[in-house]
Every structure is written in structure tokens, then in C-alpha cells.
XYZ file of C-alpha atoms in Angstrom:
762
model
C -43.063 16.360 22.104
C -44.614 19.323 20.736
C -47.197 19.097 18.238
C -47.638 21.470 15.415
C -50.475 22.033 13.007
C -50.943 22.165 9.575
C -48.091 24.793 7.653
C -48.003 25.256 3.883
C -44.439 23.934 3.943
C -41.246 23.181 5.958
C -37.697 23.413 5.689
C -35.167 20.942 7.400
C -32.623 21.653 9.908
C -29.785 24.013 8.440
C -26.276 24.208 10.071
C -23.416 26.062 9.119
C -19.809 24.590 9.969
C -16.546 26.242 9.383
C -13.285 25.056 9.125
C -9.848 25.629 7.253
C -10.203 22.557 5.199
C -13.015 20.824 4.031
C -12.661 17.028 2.889
C -15.274 15.586 1.021
C -14.821 11.714 0.890
C -14.278 9.263 3.738
C -12.447 6.343 1.770
C -8.997 5.940 2.553
C -7.922 8.964 0.525
C -9.931 11.191 2.485
C -9.616 9.743 5.765
C -5.503 9.938 5.268
C -5.869 13.733 4.173
C -8.118 14.480 7.079
C -5.962 13.017 9.885
C -2.682 14.418 8.270
C -3.982 18.009 8.163
C -5.720 17.487 11.795
C -2.398 16.457 13.199
C -0.715 19.559 12.092
C -3.118 21.802 13.925
C -5.685 22.920 11.280
C -9.585 22.399 11.722
C -10.838 20.005 9.573
C -14.206 18.800 8.385
C -14.719 15.399 7.026
C -17.774 14.687 5.187
C -18.612 10.963 3.962
C -21.704 10.101 2.225
C -21.957 6.710 3.603
C -22.340 5.527 7.289
C -19.051 4.311 7.789
C -15.432 5.000 6.699
C -13.221 3.293 4.309
C -14.963 3.304 0.831
C -14.165 0.536 -1.124
C -12.287 -1.086 1.934
C -15.364 -0.633 4.300
C -17.828 -3.494 5.238
C -20.038 -2.338 2.799
C -17.824 -3.146 -0.212
C -15.206 -5.285 1.658
C -12.297 -5.247 -0.880
C -8.844 -5.599 0.415
C -6.841 -2.350 0.139
C -3.526 -2.587 -1.432
C -0.856 -0.583 -3.135
C 2.833 -1.010 -4.091
C 3.173 -4.182 -2.331
C 0.678 -6.099 -4.915
C 0.226 -9.220 -2.753
C 4.080 -9.583 -2.713
C 3.746 -10.635 -5.834
C 6.144 -8.150 -7.511
C 9.858 -6.859 -7.500
C 9.102 -3.828 -5.174
C 10.612 -4.961 -1.972
C 9.960 -2.959 1.297
C 7.468 -0.798 -0.810
C 4.409 -0.762 1.546
C 3.052 2.847 1.648
C 4.367 4.945 5.101
C 2.763 7.637 7.147
C -0.767 7.328 7.981
C -1.903 4.597 5.701
C 0.912 2.505 7.101
C -0.393 3.461 10.625
C -3.870 2.212 9.770
C -2.832 -0.821 8.098
C -0.486 -1.654 10.896
C -3.288 -0.907 13.488
C -5.677 -3.233 11.672
C -3.405 -6.131 11.489
C -2.585 -5.504 15.336
C -6.269 -5.859 16.049
C -7.856 -7.657 13.235
C -5.119 -10.166 11.634
C -8.312 -12.287 10.988
C -9.254 -9.475 8.137
C -12.563 -9.008 9.337
C -13.948 -6.048 7.420
C -16.057 -4.812 10.345
C -13.497 -4.558 12.824
C -11.433 -2.496 10.145
C -14.448 -0.009 10.135
C -13.749 0.366 13.531
C -10.121 1.005 13.273
C -10.893 3.972 10.951
C -13.380 5.283 13.200
C -11.365 5.179 16.132
C -8.430 6.930 14.509
C -10.550 9.637 13.227
C -12.729 10.359 16.210
C -9.388 10.615 18.283
C -8.538 13.636 16.629
C -10.023 16.777 18.061
C -9.519 18.878 15.010
C -11.864 16.550 12.803
C -15.737 17.156 12.735
C -17.026 14.095 11.037
C -20.054 13.951 9.330
C -21.204 10.447 8.126
C -24.254 10.029 6.125
C -23.665 13.557 4.372
C -23.872 14.026 0.745
C -22.430 16.882 -0.572
C -24.249 17.940 -3.641
C -23.955 21.568 -4.367
C -20.861 23.722 -4.724
C -20.946 27.946 -4.057
C -18.278 30.056 -5.058
C -17.234 33.292 -4.356
C -15.398 34.030 -7.388
C -14.701 31.970 -10.531
C -11.761 30.470 -9.048
C -12.690 30.202 -5.351
C -15.017 27.931 -3.420
C -16.701 29.444 -0.796
C -18.713 26.675 0.618
C -20.384 23.391 -0.357
C -23.720 21.953 0.791
C -24.390 18.566 2.048
C -27.442 16.861 3.159
C -27.846 14.050 5.888
C -31.182 12.111 5.293
C -30.653 10.096 8.863
C -30.972 13.603 10.910
C -32.749 15.585 8.053
C -30.068 18.227 8.306
C -28.623 20.269 5.759
C -24.984 21.503 6.259
C -23.338 24.651 4.737
C -19.647 23.523 5.190
C -17.208 26.746 4.638
C -13.651 26.440 4.681
C -10.738 28.318 3.184
C -9.667 25.063 1.137
C -11.215 21.951 -0.097
C -10.112 18.372 -1.030
C -12.141 16.306 -3.315
C -11.463 12.447 -2.189
C -15.113 11.772 -3.282
C -14.445 9.013 -5.734
C -16.367 10.392 -8.837
C -15.135 13.830 -8.250
C -18.284 15.444 -7.723
C -17.175 18.669 -6.008
C -14.219 19.165 -8.624
C -17.183 18.647 -11.252
C -19.391 21.084 -10.216
C -16.918 23.628 -9.401
C -15.698 23.821 -13.239
C -12.705 21.569 -12.911
C -11.858 19.952 -16.197
C -12.005 16.357 -16.298
C -11.558 13.368 -18.798
C -13.583 9.981 -18.591
C -12.596 7.150 -20.360
C -9.551 6.122 -22.364
C -7.693 8.828 -24.303
C -6.755 7.902 -28.295
C -3.660 6.243 -28.516
C -2.071 9.140 -30.041
C -2.692 11.455 -27.015
C -0.038 10.316 -24.749
C 1.612 7.756 -27.020
C 0.963 4.841 -24.627
C 1.461 1.642 -26.075
C -0.826 -0.082 -23.479
C -3.715 2.185 -24.555
C -6.579 0.016 -25.359
C -8.979 -0.567 -28.457
C -12.178 1.157 -27.347
C -14.553 -0.874 -29.471
C -12.961 -4.253 -28.763
C -11.704 -3.870 -24.950
C -13.519 -0.540 -24.357
C -12.470 2.488 -22.593
C -13.914 2.142 -18.618
C -13.444 -0.531 -16.136
C -16.600 -1.394 -14.301
C -18.226 -2.141 -10.887
C -17.915 -5.211 -8.560
C -20.300 -6.529 -5.854
C -18.685 -9.303 -3.799
C -20.386 -11.977 -1.621
C -19.349 -14.042 1.565
C -20.644 -17.530 2.307
C -20.385 -19.714 5.420
C -20.701 -23.415 6.303
C -23.938 -23.796 8.829
C -23.113 -27.438 9.371
C -26.727 -28.660 8.238
C -28.260 -28.583 4.892
C -29.416 -25.234 3.552
C -31.717 -25.062 0.385
C -31.564 -22.154 -1.557
C -34.223 -20.671 -3.792
C -33.218 -18.315 -6.134
C -34.622 -15.046 -6.714
C -36.635 -14.090 -10.186
C -34.081 -11.721 -11.242
C -31.060 -13.869 -10.707
C -29.184 -15.026 -13.937
C -30.333 -18.341 -15.039
C -27.619 -21.007 -16.339
C -24.823 -18.444 -15.022
C -22.219 -20.872 -16.214
C -23.508 -20.576 -19.998
C -23.317 -16.958 -19.860
C -20.092 -16.718 -17.999
C -17.296 -18.560 -19.536
C -14.846 -17.824 -16.549
C -17.120 -20.122 -14.287
C -15.526 -22.943 -16.432
C -11.823 -21.283 -15.793
C -10.117 -22.769 -12.717
C -7.961 -19.605 -12.362
C -10.882 -17.670 -11.695
C -13.723 -19.881 -10.332
C -13.581 -22.198 -7.149
C -16.485 -23.196 -4.938
C -14.052 -22.385 -2.183
C -13.660 -18.559 -3.189
C -15.808 -15.856 -1.832
C -15.265 -12.116 -1.120
C -12.248 -10.810 -3.215
C -11.553 -13.841 -5.102
C -14.553 -12.858 -7.080
C -13.116 -9.443 -8.145
C -13.830 -10.558 -11.512
C -17.674 -10.074 -11.254
C -17.469 -7.011 -12.938
C -20.072 -4.811 -14.836
C -20.610 -1.404 -16.436
C -17.662 -0.654 -18.211
C -20.009 -0.161 -21.393
C -22.093 2.190 -19.639
C -21.723 5.626 -17.982
C -20.035 4.643 -14.325
C -21.620 7.659 -12.528
C -25.340 8.139 -14.060
C -25.892 4.217 -14.632
C -24.622 3.078 -11.227
C -27.974 1.627 -10.102
C -28.365 -0.429 -13.303
C -24.821 -1.654 -13.060
C -25.671 -2.580 -9.419
C -28.641 -4.256 -10.410
C -27.138 -6.412 -12.840
C -24.239 -7.260 -10.678
C -27.064 -8.646 -7.877
C -28.237 -10.711 -10.899
C -24.834 -12.153 -11.875
C -24.009 -12.752 -8.067
C -27.382 -14.710 -6.925
C -27.207 -16.378 -10.418
C -23.514 -18.051 -9.620
C -24.704 -18.566 -6.042
C -27.528 -20.432 -7.796
C -25.053 -22.679 -10.038
C -23.181 -23.396 -6.811
C -26.077 -24.474 -4.953
C -28.464 -25.951 -7.408
C -26.651 -27.308 -10.291
C -26.175 -30.462 -8.563
C -22.238 -30.032 -9.364
C -21.293 -29.576 -5.993
C -22.764 -31.545 -3.349
C -20.090 -30.678 -0.804
C -21.729 -27.143 -0.912
C -25.072 -28.569 0.673
C -24.426 -27.061 4.163
C -23.545 -23.439 2.825
C -25.343 -20.529 2.936
C -25.104 -16.966 1.659
C -23.858 -15.033 4.613
C -23.544 -11.450 2.943
C -23.748 -9.761 -0.393
C -22.749 -6.191 -1.115
C -25.301 -3.625 -1.526
C -23.115 -0.833 -3.012
C -20.706 -1.616 -5.962
C -16.934 -1.215 -5.462
C -16.424 1.092 -8.343
C -12.929 1.309 -10.408
C -13.133 4.280 -12.575
C -15.258 7.449 -13.647
C -13.910 11.050 -13.857
C -10.153 11.812 -13.936
C -9.447 15.452 -13.346
C -7.004 17.544 -15.402
C -4.285 18.781 -13.193
C -0.963 20.368 -13.902
C 0.593 17.214 -14.757
C -0.868 14.111 -16.048
C 1.155 10.908 -15.069
C 1.143 8.428 -17.978
C 2.134 4.773 -18.833
C 5.811 6.018 -19.399
C 6.069 7.681 -15.992
C 5.393 4.502 -14.496
C 7.084 1.751 -16.582
C 10.541 3.874 -17.110
C 10.067 4.987 -13.339
C 10.502 8.664 -14.246
C 11.728 11.024 -11.541
C 10.038 14.191 -10.787
C 11.140 17.289 -8.901
C 7.914 17.739 -6.932
C 7.121 13.919 -6.155
C 5.179 13.549 -2.963
C 4.009 9.997 -3.418
C 4.392 6.948 -5.196
C 2.641 3.785 -6.661
C 3.712 0.322 -7.495
C 0.482 -1.484 -8.213
C 0.674 -2.909 -11.904
C -0.864 -1.217 -14.854
C -3.909 -3.279 -14.520
C -6.817 -2.605 -17.105
C -10.020 -4.627 -17.502
C -12.024 -5.396 -20.332
C -15.393 -3.291 -20.528
C -17.442 -6.064 -20.845
C -16.436 -7.268 -17.419
C -17.926 -10.507 -16.333
C -19.424 -11.212 -19.788
C -15.992 -10.759 -21.355
C -14.416 -13.600 -23.212
C -10.685 -14.268 -22.200
C -8.680 -12.593 -19.376
C -10.487 -10.655 -16.570
C -7.632 -8.186 -16.405
C -4.248 -7.596 -18.070
C -1.784 -6.671 -15.591
C 2.015 -5.142 -16.642
C 4.467 -4.563 -13.810
C 7.440 -1.707 -13.723
C 10.841 -3.018 -12.398
C 9.908 -0.701 -9.329
C 8.027 1.806 -7.835
C 7.428 5.197 -9.392
C 6.790 8.749 -8.313
C 3.707 10.461 -8.364
C 4.290 14.518 -8.689
C 2.405 16.966 -6.531
C 1.071 18.581 -9.906
C -1.170 15.473 -10.305
C -3.443 16.565 -7.368
C -4.178 20.085 -8.244
C -5.445 22.090 -11.402
C -5.203 25.754 -12.761
C -8.874 26.406 -12.451
C -9.845 26.472 -8.812
C -7.365 28.355 -6.503
C -8.682 26.608 -3.131
C -9.224 22.933 -4.465
C -7.028 19.681 -4.506
C -8.037 16.404 -5.409
C -7.032 12.710 -5.075
C -7.875 9.360 -5.149
C -9.017 7.663 -8.493
C -9.437 11.113 -9.812
C -6.001 12.140 -9.412
C -4.758 13.211 -12.719
C -3.609 10.480 -14.916
C -4.095 9.098 -18.260
C -6.828 5.909 -18.354
C -3.708 3.382 -18.583
C -1.922 5.084 -15.886
C -4.896 5.065 -13.782
C -4.702 1.132 -14.039
C -2.135 1.365 -11.261
C -2.681 4.557 -9.354
C -6.457 3.636 -8.783
C -5.695 1.240 -5.867
C -6.502 2.279 -2.520
C -3.320 2.392 -0.918
C -1.704 4.458 -3.677
C -4.644 6.855 -3.487
C -4.343 7.107 0.308
C -0.462 8.158 0.203
C -1.651 10.713 -2.157
C -4.582 11.849 0.125
C -1.649 12.326 3.025
C 0.065 14.637 0.422
C -2.816 16.692 0.003
C -3.498 17.018 3.645
C 0.092 17.896 4.381
C -0.196 20.490 1.666
C -3.156 22.291 2.636
C -2.266 22.265 6.281
C 0.990 24.308 5.004
C -1.327 26.679 3.059
C -3.198 27.258 6.202
C -0.272 27.972 8.451
C 1.613 30.015 5.679
C -1.262 31.677 4.199
C -0.186 30.326 0.685
C -2.212 28.747 -2.107
C -1.754 24.989 -3.211
C -0.462 26.348 -6.603
C 2.619 28.269 -4.521
C 3.814 24.772 -3.554
C 4.515 23.862 -7.401
C 7.665 26.347 -7.204
C 10.606 24.070 -6.875
C 12.052 26.504 -4.093
C 8.882 25.741 -2.284
C 8.125 22.249 -2.786
C 10.686 20.941 -0.581
C 9.101 22.283 2.693
C 6.238 20.251 1.548
C 8.458 16.758 0.985
C 10.362 17.401 3.732
C 7.242 17.926 6.026
C 5.812 14.591 4.476
C 9.032 12.451 5.074
C 9.112 13.779 8.957
C 5.601 12.457 8.947
C 6.400 8.752 7.740
C 5.650 9.342 3.588
C 8.081 7.446 1.679
C 8.995 9.450 -1.511
C 11.313 7.177 -3.633
C 14.682 8.591 -5.275
C 14.262 11.638 -3.331
C 16.911 12.621 -0.828
C 16.002 14.788 1.907
C 17.676 16.140 5.216
C 15.465 17.919 8.075
C 17.852 20.691 9.008
C 15.986 21.360 12.111
C 16.458 17.702 13.555
C 18.738 18.137 16.648
C 20.021 14.347 15.744
C 21.719 16.067 12.979
C 24.322 17.735 15.467
C 24.405 14.700 17.907
C 27.118 12.130 18.482
C 26.004 8.894 18.262
C 26.996 5.749 19.885
C 25.640 2.481 20.539
C 26.085 -0.201 23.182
C 26.592 -2.701 20.161
C 26.486 -2.874 16.303
C 25.212 -5.939 14.354
C 27.727 -7.485 12.115
C 26.393 -8.984 9.023
C 27.991 -12.325 8.597
C 25.335 -14.147 7.016
C 22.401 -16.380 8.789
C 22.874 -19.365 10.912
C 21.212 -22.528 10.507
C 18.142 -23.659 11.957
C 18.810 -27.338 10.433
C 15.567 -27.448 8.201
C 16.257 -27.390 4.332
C 14.806 -25.560 1.115
C 14.706 -27.412 -2.073
C 15.763 -25.572 -4.910
C 12.393 -26.202 -7.015
C 12.555 -22.534 -8.034
C 15.448 -20.487 -8.129
C 16.168 -18.531 -4.709
C 18.283 -15.567 -3.948
C 19.635 -13.981 -0.848
C 19.060 -10.070 -0.858
C 21.251 -7.913 1.274
C 23.379 -4.747 0.526
C 27.010 -4.538 -0.245
C 29.444 -1.535 -0.269
C 33.043 -2.617 -1.400
C 34.130 -5.870 -2.279
C 32.134 -8.653 -2.605
C 32.518 -11.103 0.228
C 32.672 -14.772 -0.098
C 29.665 -16.810 0.305
C 29.872 -19.945 2.215
C 26.938 -22.125 2.496
C 25.928 -26.053 3.224
C 23.916 -27.903 0.645
C 23.070 -31.442 0.163
C 22.065 -33.854 -2.624
C 21.141 -37.287 -3.393
C 23.441 -37.553 -6.257
C 25.952 -35.836 -8.222
C 24.899 -32.726 -9.762
C 25.762 -28.891 -10.049
C 25.167 -25.510 -7.881
C 24.716 -22.886 -10.423
C 24.862 -19.546 -8.717
C 24.710 -15.841 -10.021
C 25.577 -12.541 -8.443
C 23.023 -10.310 -9.872
C 22.128 -6.527 -9.206
C 19.291 -4.049 -10.310
C 19.912 -1.543 -13.203
C 17.804 1.049 -11.682
C 17.862 2.569 -8.460
C 14.740 2.121 -6.229
C 14.198 -1.048 -7.770
C 14.781 -4.733 -6.883
C 14.750 -6.328 -10.204
C 17.882 -8.446 -10.499
C 18.278 -7.955 -14.402
C 22.298 -7.130 -14.343
C 24.270 -10.348 -14.148
C 27.707 -9.527 -12.477
C 29.355 -12.545 -12.165
C 28.633 -16.325 -11.783
C 29.839 -19.523 -10.467
C 29.007 -23.266 -11.073
C 30.057 -25.708 -8.317
C 30.351 -29.845 -8.987
C 28.658 -31.618 -6.157
C 28.771 -34.888 -4.625
C 25.993 -36.856 -2.895
C 25.572 -36.025 0.343
C 26.261 -32.907 2.523
C 28.825 -30.609 1.949
C 30.201 -27.064 2.496
C 30.582 -24.940 -0.583
C 32.204 -21.525 -1.051
C 31.199 -19.057 -3.784
C 33.478 -16.382 -5.049
C 32.133 -13.417 -6.871
C 34.604 -11.048 -8.337
C 32.693 -7.522 -8.002
C 33.317 -4.332 -6.019
C 30.595 -1.874 -5.525
C 31.543 2.008 -5.135
C 28.066 2.467 -3.380
C 26.184 0.723 -1.046
C 23.323 -1.281 -3.292
C 21.488 -4.774 -2.883
C 22.940 -7.675 -4.474
C 21.070 -10.749 -5.262
C 23.169 -13.930 -4.784
C 21.156 -16.407 -7.137
C 21.033 -20.118 -6.338
C 19.593 -21.294 -9.749
C 16.792 -23.864 -9.727
C 17.791 -27.465 -9.243
C 15.181 -29.862 -7.708
C 17.981 -32.211 -6.446
C 19.697 -29.599 -4.495
C 18.703 -28.563 -1.039
C 20.108 -25.549 0.999
C 20.171 -24.702 4.746
C 17.339 -22.501 6.135
C 17.305 -19.988 9.090
C 15.083 -18.579 11.450
C 16.950 -15.538 12.036
C 15.277 -12.135 10.786
C 17.484 -9.382 10.171
C 16.310 -5.843 9.024
C 16.738 -4.744 5.199
C 17.654 -8.445 4.254
C 15.435 -11.392 2.861
C 15.427 -14.224 0.811
C 13.100 -14.076 -2.802
C 12.046 -16.807 -5.272
C 11.671 -16.602 -8.942
C 8.320 -18.262 -8.727
C 4.727 -17.746 -9.588
C 1.993 -15.613 -8.040
C -1.203 -15.903 -10.436
C -3.206 -13.207 -8.031
C -0.954 -10.250 -9.661
C -0.358 -12.190 -13.158
C 3.172 -13.160 -12.078
C 4.203 -16.265 -14.016
C 7.803 -16.133 -12.968
C 8.357 -13.543 -15.595
C 7.003 -10.821 -17.745
C 6.962 -11.260 -21.549
C 4.382 -8.240 -22.703
C 3.428 -8.222 -26.357
C 5.963 -6.238 -28.649
C 4.994 -2.812 -29.215
C 2.969 -1.687 -25.918
C 5.761 -0.149 -24.162
C 6.128 -2.640 -21.010
C 9.449 -4.146 -20.330
C 10.244 -8.081 -19.925
C 11.978 -9.163 -16.912
C 11.795 -11.766 -14.109
C 9.868 -11.804 -10.733
C 11.745 -12.699 -7.564
C 9.470 -12.188 -4.358
C 9.541 -13.427 -0.859
C 7.091 -15.878 0.732
C 4.914 -15.215 3.422
C 5.311 -16.178 6.559
C 5.658 -18.741 8.559
C 6.937 -20.262 5.160
C 9.352 -17.272 4.166
C 12.710 -18.206 5.801
C 15.966 -17.015 4.659
C 18.479 -19.362 3.313
C 21.369 -19.829 5.762
C 25.301 -18.869 4.703
C 28.079 -17.270 6.182
C 30.176 -14.170 4.408
C 34.043 -13.527 4.634
C 34.488 -10.946 5.581
C 31.364 -9.959 7.481
C 29.627 -6.872 6.234
C 28.955 -3.273 8.358
C 25.410 -2.771 7.212
C 23.829 -1.622 10.359
C 26.207 1.666 11.167
C 24.722 4.177 13.444
C 25.622 6.751 10.908
C 22.703 5.161 9.080
C 20.320 6.766 11.629
C 21.085 10.241 10.266
C 20.229 9.790 6.635
C 16.447 10.372 6.904
C 15.354 7.192 5.351
C 12.920 5.132 7.173
C 13.148 1.933 5.042
C 15.605 -0.126 3.131
C 16.820 1.778 0.040
C 20.441 0.978 -1.384
C 21.180 0.386 2.288
C 19.585 -1.021 5.381
C 19.320 2.358 6.325
C 19.215 1.134 10.065
C 20.951 0.435 12.924
C 20.985 -2.889 14.746
C 22.041 -4.046 18.094
C 24.049 -7.469 18.626
C 22.059 -10.169 19.458
C 24.215 -10.972 22.276
C 23.628 -7.416 23.786
C 21.349 -8.069 26.839
C 20.317 -4.191 26.765
C 20.460 -2.802 23.213
C 21.121 0.673 23.687
C 21.663 4.262 21.552
C 23.181 7.348 23.180
C 22.793 10.645 21.550
C 25.067 13.424 22.888
C 25.335 17.281 22.095
C 28.032 19.928 23.021
C 25.801 21.812 24.797
C 22.414 21.054 26.569
C 19.248 21.166 23.944
C 15.602 21.786 24.871
C 13.470 18.848 23.506
C 9.908 18.809 23.356
C 9.369 15.889 20.923
C 10.792 12.778 19.675
C 9.980 10.657 16.785
C 11.113 6.886 16.464
C 10.993 4.904 13.088
C 10.872 1.295 13.926
C 10.986 -1.545 11.304
C 7.238 -2.947 10.612
C 8.629 -4.759 7.569
C 7.614 -2.623 4.548
C 7.870 -5.933 2.670
C 4.715 -7.415 4.225
C 1.543 -7.197 2.230
C -1.076 -6.159 4.779
C -4.456 -6.848 2.918
C -7.014 -5.441 5.194
C -9.833 -7.836 5.034
C -10.485 -11.653 4.228
C -7.123 -13.122 3.736
C -5.793 -13.013 7.344
C -1.985 -12.792 8.602
C 0.213 -14.938 10.592
C 1.535 -12.105 12.748
C -0.321 -9.338 14.399
C 2.720 -7.511 14.929
C 5.634 -7.514 12.612
C 8.448 -9.763 13.937
C 11.093 -7.003 13.553
C 9.450 -4.312 15.489
C 10.823 -3.383 18.753
C 7.916 -3.547 21.150
C 9.455 -2.281 24.272
C 11.747 0.951 24.940
C 12.475 3.505 27.205
C 14.164 7.213 26.892
C 16.159 8.666 29.708
C 17.989 12.290 30.037
C 21.292 12.840 31.094
C 20.220 12.821 34.685
C 18.927 9.507 34.093
C 14.942 10.416 34.226
C 12.956 8.265 32.130
C 11.115 10.709 29.896
C 9.526 8.176 27.786
C 8.343 4.568 27.985
C 6.512 2.359 25.712
C 5.721 -1.408 26.424
C 3.628 -2.622 23.726
C 4.755 -0.979 20.271
C 3.668 -2.402 17.107
C 3.800 0.908 14.869
C 6.490 1.840 12.637
C 6.265 5.504 13.882
C 6.279 6.678 17.416
C 5.833 10.279 17.942
C 6.273 11.420 21.656
C 5.115 14.535 22.447
C 6.859 15.432 25.987
C 4.237 17.076 28.330
C 7.028 19.519 29.295
C 10.216 20.415 27.041
C 13.060 18.677 28.332
C 16.652 20.370 28.257
C 19.548 17.696 28.494
C 22.860 17.245 26.857
C 22.281 13.745 26.157
C 19.481 11.006 25.784
C 19.637 7.369 26.027
C 17.222 4.875 23.955
C 17.182 1.471 25.834
C 15.359 -1.317 23.709
C 14.203 -4.793 23.927
C 15.320 -7.395 21.030
C 11.975 -8.354 19.475
C 12.887 -12.160 19.846
C 16.176 -14.010 20.652
C 16.769 -14.451 16.627
C 15.809 -10.996 15.603
C 17.959 -7.983 16.851
C 16.558 -4.491 18.093
C 16.772 -2.221 15.094
C 15.988 1.432 14.276
C 15.857 3.401 11.237
C 15.636 7.122 11.996
C 15.126 9.578 14.901
C 13.586 13.189 14.678
C 14.298 15.329 17.709
C 13.012 18.860 18.018
């Protein structure tokens, strides 16, 4: 080690790094942006100001990541985000179904470090923006205090996924903070700034554990004294329980009356005061002797932030876009979380800790929300996306933000490849290139029909060893009581078949049934009653048949609703079939679901019922048979480019008695193939909360685990024996020229047929 004498001053080490794209912010938005761009062959620098990736989803904050699935408590069927964020969520459940936040950190680090085109800089705080012109960022400057290094990060394009939008702010991008006046966008849910407030606060969470022996707790001097007197929610069973910790304490919120950027340290200290005060109440009030052996295992050291700056983009998403499910020519992403606003007084507010109002289904987010007209080589995403304060109540959640991150990463990768600017893709004749690239990468863009002309599947003749015909579900001998109205959900094209089922009851009563549909595309809210039936039942077990008069000119989902009657039981099944499910009109308080939504008049929100599935293993299908059977798993569906159920199952499925399910693709002349992408069913209806909750399955039960692909000479060119992901991208070491491909699969289980949504062949 060299020793140096006195000098008047020294500078820290300085390093200049160059990339095609510089991504600032390593939350889920930035991670998905960086991964998407890197996988398209562009050089990416990902700068994160924390020691781990994940932002609010990381082990530093420990908030579960969610989006449109909303704890499976809304009507957004098969709505989990696709693409890179789905890969992250599915991989996390596979490795970490218990929901350990430290393991989730490793999932993210593994994925990022596996990409050779990404240079990852952790603990690097970007604090300066330098521009070559008024409209162009040349480089940004970051500093890492751990290795005492200043980085000059030069790029052709910059993606601001920093949470607070610091790069956009320093570059001069216009922004808003707080709530707009009600008349700006005519949003009925726009809050009163004085009584409700115009910003949401931060939250710090805590974990506890049972040590098995008595543990004393001495509260720090700064802890809130007599917390139960200052925080009314401690007396409310909906919010407070001694068995809660982690995300269940999302309502420990503070800072909405302050500046959520510049006052963050003050906000953090107040949150610590509250957390340690609540724990003092739990341990030392004398009200909870059963907590004597519990200790605090972990308390957050940085707050989870909900809201700060929002950039003003080329389009501002509003309440009406969400509630009316408006369509946009340049849709590249989507959302589905409720419009979820919190009172600015946070934990000290009286009344409800949040007000959540849902739309009838998912909604599109336009490309124009991710860029402005002031900086030519900048895009922005995450909670700083261009939305109103009200719309931000929905778009701010992490999986929605991450889906937008993929859109940004793909757009910038195309800009690099095609020597374009982000604004070029706003043009209607250009946006389809971006949309097609996104859908090929697994992104779901609702209410958008796209076809990839370069896909060799389009010219192939497809045949199957067998095809599943949907005739209902066989019974497993168990029974489901109609405590709540329950519906079988499946698609129908043509005449509605007869529905036959076995029911039982202890005394004479009636089975009331309704056939319902959704009034909007891409929605699963059963708000339209097509027909109904009433069947008189005698005591005991009996078979009944429902004959609904209805014909459907195009494929759409129907709800065969069995209305609540606690005296009636229906048979159940263990069979699981892609694109079908059973939903209940019941309550899920986690997302303000009380069975139906009845908002106050004048706020621009619709009233409707919630029909939601149960989680496995409780979630089972109702058993019934159909006459005639339905052909809802045709091989023709493989060519429509949909990779999830929307209007139809959009999947081929094999017959269960087929011992070796297979698909054969044939061309009139040999094709040279370099890559094959398979899209499997990982149950997009399943919420995959990243931490704390835990999950029953580590692999979704519909997912094909084992498959192989052979050419026309019988040579196996690809094989997988442990698949758990929706999207399998197979890049062949050497291109293969063949006139035929055969894909052999195994059924996931004896009661779950092998299925496939789509194939992309290039």
C-alpha cells in the first residue's frame, strides 16, 4: 500500500462509461426497461442509488409488487402483466414461494447480471445532468460513496425510472406535483385539497417473529407514546391486528402534507416514531399477553414512497381513461389496479386509510404518457408517468409501472437500431412496429389486435395429435355450498349449450341461475343478464339441466351464475383447464371489495358486482356437463398472436387421454429457422405477490413442464425438462432448415391437459 504525503486537495476517482441507453433507477420499472433493451442487443447502463435492486419491492422496503390482478379481488381475469415482469414474478414464485424479500433481491440480481449487455452500477446516485443542446442530454453524473467513484454516464438515450424523476427534473422536463384542480380534467374523484389533501405519503413496514421465550421491549425515547390514542385505526379490526406485520401495515403512512421529496428525512423519522410506538403498544400495553415471546425482527430504514413528481408527457392519463377503459391507437401497456387514493394525513387521519374505486376491467396506457416534447432523447416511467393525480392512484403500483418500463426499453432499443428518436414512434404508421415488438416479447396490450408478418407460423399447416373438447368438468366427489353466488366462466361461440349438473339440498328449495355476459370487451364484469332459469329442487341429490336461450355471433365469455342459496350444494372438480375458471360474488377487503361497488353519486365511478376466483388450493371449479360440447381449443387459435384468454381461450389443448400430446407444423417448402418462442399457460389469473404472503404452488399447475422439438428428420433440436415460465425463447446454436417441426409435450398432471397459446418462429 502506497503512502502519500500532504496535498492541498484531492479528487475522487472518475470513470466515464458509454452505452446506447442509460437507465436511471433500479426499481422494477428500471429493471424491466434495462432487461428489455439489453435483450434486443443494445448496450445499457443501469444506475441504481441503493445497494439492491427492486425499489419498493426490495428487501429494504418489502412491499409486495402487484398490478392488474389486485390480490385477485377485482374483475380483471387473466390480467397479470406479461413479458419481463411476468418472468420476474414467475421466477420468484418458483424459487421463493414463501415470499422471502431477501430471496427476491437475488432473483433480480441474477436476471440483470445474466445479461452481458447491461453494466450495473449499484449505490450510484445520479445527481447531475449535462446537455449538449437545450433538447438533448449528453451525459449524467453519478457518485458511489462506497467505492468513492464519480461516474460520467454517456448515452444516446436516457430512461428516467428514478421514482422522483430527478433526471427529468434537472433536464428541464415540465412536471406536476400534487392534485390538479377538479376542473382541469373534470375528474369526479379529484380530492378536496384542504380536507383530503393532494399528496399520498410514505410508509415504513416492520416484521416480527416469535422467539419462543419471553422478550422485553424498551421503547426508544422518540417512540410515539400512547399510540392507540393518536391513531384511531388501532381500534379498527379492519386495519389493526397483533398478528399483522409487513405489508398488512401499509396504512402506517405519513408525509402527504409535506414535500414528499425534500422532506423525506423528516417523514422517515415520524414513521419510525409511529412504528416503534405501535410496537410499544403491542408489547407493553398489557392488552396482548400472547405477544410476550415476540420481538421486532426488522424495521424499514427507508420509506416506501407513493407519490412525488409526475412528468407532463404528450398525453396525460386521467380518471376517464381508466373508468371508461378508453382505447388509444398507441397503447403499449396497461393497468388494472383500483384508483387508490389515500388521505394526506395518513396514519393520523380519521376514517378510511384509502379510497379505492375499480374499473370494470383493464385499461390501456398510451406510449405518449412516457415521453414529452422538451427532451428529444429522454423517456420516463414508473410513478412519474404522465398521469393526473387521480389516475396516478392506479398507475403508480409496481407491476403496472414495470410493464411501462418494458415499453420504454423496447422503444429505445428500436430507436438505437433504426436511428430514430422516441417521438418518431408517436406517429400512427410507426407505433405498430413497437407494438408488434412488445407483443412478440410477451407484453400484453389489451384491446389491440396485432399480427407479426415475419412469423413463419403464419404459413404453416398445423395439426395436432389430439384436441381437447370442452364438455364441462367431471366431479371429484366434493361439494360446494352456495353461500355466495358462484359462476362458471368459459367462452361460447354460437348457440349456448345445455348445462347439466348434480345438486343436493336438505329440504325443498329452488336453484336460481342466470346467464350473464360483459358489456365491454376485455372485461369480465358480468353486468348483462342474457337469460335466467329457476329450478325447483326436492330434498336430496338430483340432476338438473339449464337451457338458456342465447346465440353468440363471436366468441365471448359467459358466466353461468348459480345464485346464492346456503341450502344448495354443487359438485366440484379437481380438473383445471386453460382459459376457464369459477368465480364467486364474495368479499375481499384487501382491495375494498364488498361484493359490489357502490360509489357516491357524481364522482364518475360505476356501480357493479365483483365476481372473483378463490386461490388454490381452495379454488376449485364447479362440476357440470355441456350438451353439445364446445370446441374452444382449436389449433387455429395458435395463429391469432394472443398469449392469454381474451374473448376466447386463445389456446390449443390436448385431450387428456392422449399419452404423447403433440403439434406438427408443416410448410410447403423447407424453412430456415434460427429461433422458436413458445407461449405456455402460467395462469395469468394468479396474483403473484412477491413477498410475505406466500403461495401454494411454485409452478403454476397449467404450465407444460416437459417438451421437445424435432425437425423433419427426427432430430431433436430443443428440449426442456423443467419449464416453469410462460415464455420460452429457444435460440438455436445453428439455424435449422426443415419443412416440418414436431413439438411433443407432457400433460402437467393427469387432470390438466397440455396447452399452448402461441408460437413465434423465425
